[in-house]
Short mmCIF file of C-alpha atoms in Angstrom, two decimals:
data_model
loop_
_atom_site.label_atom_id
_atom_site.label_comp_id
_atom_site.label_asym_id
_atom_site.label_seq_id
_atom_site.Cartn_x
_atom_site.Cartn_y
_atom_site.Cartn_z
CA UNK A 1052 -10.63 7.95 11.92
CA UNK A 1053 -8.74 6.23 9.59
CA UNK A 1054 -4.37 6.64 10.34
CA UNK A 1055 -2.47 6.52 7.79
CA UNK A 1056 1.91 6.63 8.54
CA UNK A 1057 3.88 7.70 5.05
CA UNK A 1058 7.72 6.81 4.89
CA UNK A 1059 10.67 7.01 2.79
CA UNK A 1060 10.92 10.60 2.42
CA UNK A 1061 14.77 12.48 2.70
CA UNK A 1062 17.17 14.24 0.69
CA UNK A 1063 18.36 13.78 -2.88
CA UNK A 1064 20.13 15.06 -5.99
CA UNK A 1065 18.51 15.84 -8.95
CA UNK A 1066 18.29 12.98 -11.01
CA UNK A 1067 17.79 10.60 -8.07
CA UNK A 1068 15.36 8.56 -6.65
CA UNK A 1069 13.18 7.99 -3.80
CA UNK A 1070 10.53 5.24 -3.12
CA UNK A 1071 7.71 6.89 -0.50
CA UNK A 1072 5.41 4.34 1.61
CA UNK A 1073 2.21 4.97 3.26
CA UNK A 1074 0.62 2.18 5.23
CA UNK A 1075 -3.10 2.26 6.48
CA UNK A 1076 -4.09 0.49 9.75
CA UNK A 1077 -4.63 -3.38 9.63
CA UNK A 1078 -8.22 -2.53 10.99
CA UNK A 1079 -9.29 -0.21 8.16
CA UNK A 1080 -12.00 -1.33 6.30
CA UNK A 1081 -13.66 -0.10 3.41
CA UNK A 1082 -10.34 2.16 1.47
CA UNK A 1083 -11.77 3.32 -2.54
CA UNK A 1084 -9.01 5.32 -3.90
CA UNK A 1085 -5.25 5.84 -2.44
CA UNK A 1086 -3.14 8.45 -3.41
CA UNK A 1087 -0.34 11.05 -3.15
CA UNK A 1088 -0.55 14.42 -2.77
CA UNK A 1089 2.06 17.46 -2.52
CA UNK A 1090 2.75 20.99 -1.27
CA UNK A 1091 5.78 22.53 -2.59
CA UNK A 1092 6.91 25.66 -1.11
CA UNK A 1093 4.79 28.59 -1.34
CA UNK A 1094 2.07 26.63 -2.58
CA UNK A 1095 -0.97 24.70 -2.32
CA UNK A 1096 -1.23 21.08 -2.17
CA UNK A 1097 -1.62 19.67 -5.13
CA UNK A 1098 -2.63 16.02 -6.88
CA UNK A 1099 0.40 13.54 -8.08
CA UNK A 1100 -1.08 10.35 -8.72
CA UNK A 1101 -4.52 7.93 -7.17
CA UNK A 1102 -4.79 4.61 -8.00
CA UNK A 1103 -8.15 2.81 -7.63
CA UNK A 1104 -8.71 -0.84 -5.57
CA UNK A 1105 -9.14 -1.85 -9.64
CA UNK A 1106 -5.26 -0.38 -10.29
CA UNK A 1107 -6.95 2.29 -12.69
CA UNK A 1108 -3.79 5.31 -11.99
CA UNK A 1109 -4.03 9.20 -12.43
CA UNK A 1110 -1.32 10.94 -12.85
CA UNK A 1111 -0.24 14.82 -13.11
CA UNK A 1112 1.26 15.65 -16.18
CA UNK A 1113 4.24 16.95 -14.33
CA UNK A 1114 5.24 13.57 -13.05
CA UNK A 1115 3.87 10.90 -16.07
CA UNK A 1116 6.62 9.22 -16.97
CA UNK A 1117 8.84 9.47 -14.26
CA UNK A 1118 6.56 8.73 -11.38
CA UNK A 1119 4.93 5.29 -10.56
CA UNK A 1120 2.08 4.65 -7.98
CA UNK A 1121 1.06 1.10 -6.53
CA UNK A 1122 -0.57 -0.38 -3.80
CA UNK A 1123 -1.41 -4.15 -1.91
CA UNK A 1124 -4.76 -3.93 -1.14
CA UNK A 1125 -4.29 -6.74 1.42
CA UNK A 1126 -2.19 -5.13 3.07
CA UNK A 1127 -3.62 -1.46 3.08
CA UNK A 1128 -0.38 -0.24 1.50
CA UNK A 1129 0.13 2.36 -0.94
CA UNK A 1130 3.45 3.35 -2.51
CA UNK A 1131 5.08 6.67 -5.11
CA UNK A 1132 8.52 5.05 -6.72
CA UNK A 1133 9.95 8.71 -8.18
CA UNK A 1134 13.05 8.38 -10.15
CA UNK A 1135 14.58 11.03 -12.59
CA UNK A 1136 13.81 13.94 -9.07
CA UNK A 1137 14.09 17.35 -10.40
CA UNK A 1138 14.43 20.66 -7.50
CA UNK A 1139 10.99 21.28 -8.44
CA UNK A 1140 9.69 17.89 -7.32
CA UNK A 1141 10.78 19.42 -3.64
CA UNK A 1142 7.60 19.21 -1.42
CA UNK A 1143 5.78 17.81 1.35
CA UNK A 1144 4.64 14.92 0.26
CA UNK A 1145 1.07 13.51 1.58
CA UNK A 1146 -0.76 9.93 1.72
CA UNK A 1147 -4.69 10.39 0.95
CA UNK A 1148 -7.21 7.80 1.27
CA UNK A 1149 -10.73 7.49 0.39
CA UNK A 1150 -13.67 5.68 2.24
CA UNK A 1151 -17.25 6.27 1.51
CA UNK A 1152 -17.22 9.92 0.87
CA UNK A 1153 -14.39 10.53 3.70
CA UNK A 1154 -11.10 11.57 3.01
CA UNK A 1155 -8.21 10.81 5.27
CA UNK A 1156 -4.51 12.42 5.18
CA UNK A 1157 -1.49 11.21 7.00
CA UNK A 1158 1.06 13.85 7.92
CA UNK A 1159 3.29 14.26 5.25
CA UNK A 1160 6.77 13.18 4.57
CA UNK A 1161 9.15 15.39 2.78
CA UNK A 1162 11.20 15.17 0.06
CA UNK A 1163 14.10 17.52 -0.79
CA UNK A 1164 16.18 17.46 -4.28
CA UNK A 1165 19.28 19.63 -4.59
CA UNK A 1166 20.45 21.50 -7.38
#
């Protein structure tokens, strides 16, 4: 059991920007890969961006460029700094963290953009 607590989402327009947070519990040991996945409306969740403990990033195509992951390992922290928010960037927005072959989810955050 490994909780993780995501913050920051809230409504925008398009062209805005948001800065999401997810921090992991001071006692979790052991965290490979942090990332950020979505569900939009209607569909499945989907991959935006992992980053490793190295800083090696992934990114969907849909957000290169306008999306930017990071985390502080020391602190357990991941964040998703989105600027340039389009309507379709509307979603739940979920933290995901690795350990050993576990995955671990917090419970979303979401993010609205108006058009």
């Amino acid at each position: 059991q490994v909780p993780l607590v995501e913050s920051g989402g809230g409504l925008v327009q398009t062209g805005g920007s948001l800065r999401l947070s997810c921090a992991a519990s001071r006692s979790v040991f052991g965290i490979s890969v942090m990332g950020w996945y979505r569900q939009p409306p209607g569909k499945q969740r989907e991959l935006v961006a992992t980053i490793t403990t190295g800083g090696v990033t992934n990114y969907a195509d849909s957000v290169k460029g306008r999306f930017t992951i990071s985390r502080d390992n020391a602190k357990n922290t991941v964040s998703l700094q989105m600027s340039s928010l389009k309507p379709e960037d509307t979603a739940v927005y979920y933290c995901n963290a690795q350990v050993v072959i576990q995955f671990y989810w917090g419970q979303g955050t979401q993010v609205t953009v108006s058009s």
